[in-house]
mmCIF file of C-alpha atoms in Angstrom:
data_model
loop_
_atom_site.group_PDB
_atom_site.id
_atom_site.type_symbol
_atom_site.label_atom_id
_atom_site.label_comp_id
_atom_site.label_asym_id
_atom_site.label_seq_id
_atom_site.Cartn_x
_atom_site.Cartn_y
_atom_site.Cartn_z
ATOM 1 C CA MET A 1 0.071 0.065 0.098
ATOM 2 C CA ALA A 2 1.844 3.486 -1.083
ATOM 3 C CA LYS A 3 1.470 6.687 1.410
ATOM 4 C CA ARG A 4 -2.197 7.849 1.514
ATOM 5 C CA ASN A 5 -2.611 11.546 -0.108
ATOM 6 C CA LEU A 6 -5.767 12.638 0.878
ATOM 7 C CA LEU A 7 -7.251 16.271 1.216
ATOM 8 C CA LEU A 8 -10.505 16.052 2.789
ATOM 9 C CA LEU A 9 -12.884 18.948 3.287
ATOM 10 C CA SER A 10 -16.289 19.521 5.092
ATOM 11 C CA ASN A 11 -17.480 21.547 2.368
ATOM 12 C CA SER A 12 -16.455 23.878 -0.750
ATOM 13 C CA THR A 13 -18.009 27.156 0.632
ATOM 14 C CA LEU A 14 -17.296 28.700 3.805
ATOM 15 C CA HIS A 15 -19.322 31.802 3.731
ATOM 16 C CA PRO A 16 -18.628 34.894 2.761
ATOM 17 C CA THR A 17 -15.629 33.649 0.786
ATOM 18 C CA GLY A 18 -15.901 31.958 -2.574
ATOM 19 C CA TYR A 19 -15.698 28.436 -3.969
ATOM 20 C CA LEU A 20 -13.135 26.852 -2.251
ATOM 21 C CA GLU A 21 -11.313 30.325 -1.352
ATOM 22 C CA TYR A 22 -10.925 29.100 2.403
ATOM 23 C CA ALA A 23 -9.031 26.321 1.368
ATOM 24 C CA GLN A 24 -6.988 27.554 -1.602
ATOM 25 C CA GLU A 25 -3.666 27.483 0.357
ATOM 26 C CA ILE A 26 -3.978 24.007 1.490
ATOM 27 C CA ILE A 27 -5.347 22.768 -2.167
ATOM 28 C CA CYS A 28 -2.211 24.444 -3.744
ATOM 29 C CA GLU A 29 -0.062 23.213 -1.083
ATOM 30 C CA PHE A 30 -1.107 19.542 -1.636
ATOM 31 C CA LEU A 31 -1.206 19.434 -5.080
ATOM 32 C CA ARG A 32 2.008 21.343 -5.881
ATOM 33 C CA GLY A 33 3.381 18.641 -3.061
ATOM 34 C CA ALA A 34 2.578 15.897 -5.361
ATOM 35 C CA ASN A 35 3.677 17.589 -8.425
ATOM 36 C CA VAL A 36 0.248 17.573 -9.760
ATOM 37 C CA GLN A 37 -0.344 20.092 -12.799
ATOM 38 C CA GLU A 38 -3.740 18.561 -14.043
ATOM 39 C CA VAL A 39 -6.842 17.464 -11.939
ATOM 40 C CA LEU A 40 -9.629 15.268 -12.651
ATOM 41 C CA PHE A 41 -12.991 16.561 -11.374
ATOM 42 C CA VAL A 42 -15.847 14.232 -10.644
ATOM 43 C CA PRO A 43 -19.473 15.843 -10.666
ATOM 44 C CA TYR A 44 -21.429 13.298 -10.274
ATOM 45 C CA ALA A 45 -22.948 14.440 -7.241
ATOM 46 C CA LEU A 46 -24.619 17.223 -8.611
ATOM 47 C CA ARG A 47 -27.667 17.146 -11.895
ATOM 48 C CA ASP A 48 -26.047 20.371 -13.480
ATOM 49 C CA GLN A 49 -22.501 18.438 -14.200
ATOM 50 C CA ASP A 50 -21.175 20.746 -17.089
ATOM 51 C CA GLY A 51 -21.852 24.244 -14.681
ATOM 52 C CA TYR A 52 -20.405 22.289 -12.088
ATOM 53 C CA GLY A 53 -16.948 21.134 -13.884
ATOM 54 C CA SER A 54 -17.329 24.831 -15.566
ATOM 55 C CA LYS A 55 -17.034 26.401 -11.585
ATOM 56 C CA VAL A 56 -14.026 24.122 -10.539
ATOM 57 C CA LYS A 57 -12.358 24.740 -13.305
ATOM 58 C CA SER A 58 -12.886 28.512 -12.929
ATOM 59 C CA THR A 59 -11.863 28.423 -9.517
ATOM 60 C CA LEU A 60 -8.798 26.277 -10.291
ATOM 61 C CA THR A 61 -7.259 27.401 -13.182
ATOM 62 C CA PRO A 62 -5.831 30.687 -11.821
ATOM 63 C CA TRP A 63 -4.006 28.600 -8.905
ATOM 64 C CA GLY A 64 -2.227 27.235 -11.951
ATOM 65 C CA PHE A 65 -4.047 24.260 -12.624
ATOM 66 C CA LYS A 66 -5.613 22.627 -15.431
ATOM 67 C CA VAL A 67 -8.791 20.771 -15.006
ATOM 68 C CA SER A 68 -10.628 18.187 -16.821
ATOM 69 C CA SER A 69 -14.187 16.804 -15.764
ATOM 70 C CA ILE A 70 -14.874 13.294 -16.067
ATOM 71 C CA HIS A 71 -18.530 13.450 -17.322
ATOM 72 C CA GLU A 72 -17.128 15.170 -20.564
ATOM 73 C CA ALA A 73 -14.552 12.139 -21.117
ATOM 74 C CA ASP A 74 -15.411 9.569 -23.877
ATOM 75 C CA ASP A 75 -13.997 6.954 -21.411
ATOM 76 C CA PRO A 76 -14.338 7.448 -17.507
ATOM 77 C CA THR A 77 -12.094 4.626 -16.491
ATOM 78 C CA PHE A 78 -9.271 5.707 -18.611
ATOM 79 C CA ALA A 79 -9.588 9.224 -17.438
ATOM 80 C CA VAL A 80 -9.094 7.971 -13.729
ATOM 81 C CA LYS A 81 -6.199 5.853 -15.264
ATOM 82 C CA LYS A 82 -4.211 8.746 -16.494
ATOM 83 C CA ALA A 83 -4.942 11.419 -13.806
ATOM 84 C CA GLN A 84 -2.526 12.876 -11.776
ATOM 85 C CA ALA A 85 -4.944 13.699 -9.157
ATOM 86 C CA ILE A 86 -8.686 13.249 -8.037
ATOM 87 C CA PHE A 87 -10.882 15.986 -6.947
ATOM 88 C CA ILE A 88 -14.392 14.888 -6.011
ATOM 89 C CA GLY A 89 -16.982 17.611 -5.321
ATOM 90 C CA GLY A 90 -20.255 17.896 -3.193
ATOM 91 C CA GLY A 91 -23.701 17.607 -3.406
ATOM 92 C CA ASN A 92 -26.151 14.635 -3.490
ATOM 93 C CA THR A 93 -23.785 11.662 -1.421
ATOM 94 C CA PHE A 94 -26.375 8.921 -2.615
ATOM 95 C CA GLN A 95 -26.299 10.290 -6.453
ATOM 96 C CA LEU A 96 -22.423 10.897 -6.142
ATOM 97 C CA LEU A 97 -21.874 7.168 -5.130
ATOM 98 C CA LYS A 98 -24.528 5.967 -7.978
ATOM 99 C CA GLY A 99 -22.518 7.923 -10.690
ATOM 100 C CA LEU A 100 -19.214 6.313 -9.214
ATOM 101 C CA TYR A 101 -20.715 2.651 -9.306
ATOM 102 C CA ASP A 102 -22.200 3.305 -12.783
ATOM 103 C CA ASN A 103 -19.395 4.505 -14.566
ATOM 104 C CA GLN A 104 -17.195 1.218 -12.601
ATOM 105 C CA LEU A 105 -15.028 3.568 -10.802
ATOM 106 C CA VAL A 106 -14.927 2.488 -7.297
ATOM 107 C CA GLU A 107 -12.448 0.022 -7.233
ATOM 108 C CA LEU A 108 -10.270 1.648 -9.761
ATOM 109 C CA ILE A 109 -10.209 5.104 -7.860
ATOM 110 C CA ARG A 110 -9.570 3.053 -4.435
ATOM 111 C CA GLY A 111 -6.672 1.435 -6.274
ATOM 112 C CA ARG A 112 -5.061 4.367 -7.590
ATOM 113 C CA VAL A 113 -5.215 6.103 -4.517
ATOM 114 C CA LEU A 114 -4.378 3.049 -2.184
ATOM 115 C CA ASN A 115 -1.919 1.502 -4.155
ATOM 116 C CA GLU A 116 -0.166 4.073 -6.494
ATOM 117 C CA GLY A 117 -0.579 7.127 -3.894
ATOM 118 C CA MET A 118 -2.819 9.361 -6.364
ATOM 119 C CA PRO A 119 -3.665 12.348 -4.449
ATOM 120 C CA TYR A 120 -7.321 12.701 -3.677
ATOM 121 C CA ILE A 121 -9.323 15.914 -2.418
ATOM 122 C CA GLY A 122 -13.170 15.441 -1.483
ATOM 123 C CA SER A 123 -15.371 17.811 -0.162
ATOM 124 C CA SER A 124 -18.305 17.134 1.170
ATOM 125 C CA ALA A 125 -20.624 14.451 -0.464
ATOM 126 C CA GLY A 126 -16.714 13.458 -1.836
ATOM 127 C CA THR A 127 -15.288 13.232 1.525
ATOM 128 C CA ASN A 128 -18.159 11.064 2.595
ATOM 129 C CA VAL A 129 -17.514 8.529 -0.501
ATOM 130 C CA SER A 130 -13.589 8.464 0.861
ATOM 131 C CA THR A 131 -14.853 6.409 3.779
ATOM 132 C CA VAL A 132 -16.066 2.818 4.430
ATOM 133 C CA SER A 133 -19.564 3.688 3.538
ATOM 134 C CA ILE A 134 -22.274 6.501 3.122
ATOM 135 C CA ASN A 135 -24.045 5.393 6.039
ATOM 136 C CA THR A 136 -23.463 8.598 8.004
ATOM 137 C CA THR A 137 -24.708 11.182 5.210
ATOM 138 C CA ASN A 138 -27.471 13.902 5.917
ATOM 139 C CA ASP A 139 -28.457 13.647 2.408
ATOM 140 C CA MET A 140 -31.780 12.500 1.187
ATOM 141 C CA PRO A 141 -31.651 9.294 -1.150
ATOM 142 C CA ILE A 142 -32.974 10.895 -4.158
ATOM 143 C CA VAL A 143 -31.645 7.720 -6.014
ATOM 144 C CA TYR A 144 -29.807 4.315 -4.848
ATOM 145 C CA PRO A 145 -26.423 3.391 -5.571
ATOM 146 C CA PRO A 146 -26.288 -0.698 -5.774
ATOM 147 C CA SER A 147 -24.351 -0.700 -2.830
ATOM 148 C CA PHE A 148 -23.805 2.005 0.426
ATOM 149 C CA SER A 149 -19.943 0.659 0.592
ATOM 150 C CA ALA A 150 -17.831 3.582 -0.583
ATOM 151 C CA LEU A 151 -14.403 3.914 -1.537
ATOM 152 C CA HIS A 152 -12.815 2.552 1.895
ATOM 153 C CA LEU A 153 -9.769 5.328 1.327
ATOM 154 C CA VAL A 154 -9.763 5.901 5.344
ATOM 155 C CA PRO A 155 -11.156 2.753 7.570
ATOM 156 C CA PHE A 156 -13.754 5.048 9.456
ATOM 157 C CA ASN A 157 -16.917 7.024 8.283
ATOM 158 C CA ILE A 158 -16.877 11.222 8.909
ATOM 159 C CA ASN A 159 -20.245 13.109 8.851
ATOM 160 C CA PRO A 160 -18.425 16.175 7.057
ATOM 161 C CA HIS A 161 -21.672 18.264 8.654
ATOM 162 C CA TYR A 162 -22.188 17.251 12.189
#
């Protein structure tokens, strides 16, 4: 097992700051420390994935990182296989986990992070799915994933909005 490179955030916006603004310094330090130039974003937790991907791109690009959104990839599994780092954003945890299962990404992401040390950033629902299961989420089940078992990047559950 490789060293775990995880940055787990409770949220994306800390009012009155802008999107990820409160965490800019730690995100940049985390990614630059791993020599990351490009981040693969996973917007599955929101229905408007185009808008969500654009928001992340407009935030991280001025910080010096290229961003690609997995929902725009012809082959999501290939996108994960070639990713330098992955960022899974917040929204609905059930919808997010279902998207990961539907695209056969759960095992692949787990392997890249735990065995290869790929940096992983999660915020809110992205932090929820980094754990053993989504059993501690506060979200409503708007869809049902085939399992509540999550990425198992850490051996415990987190409720980022206690």
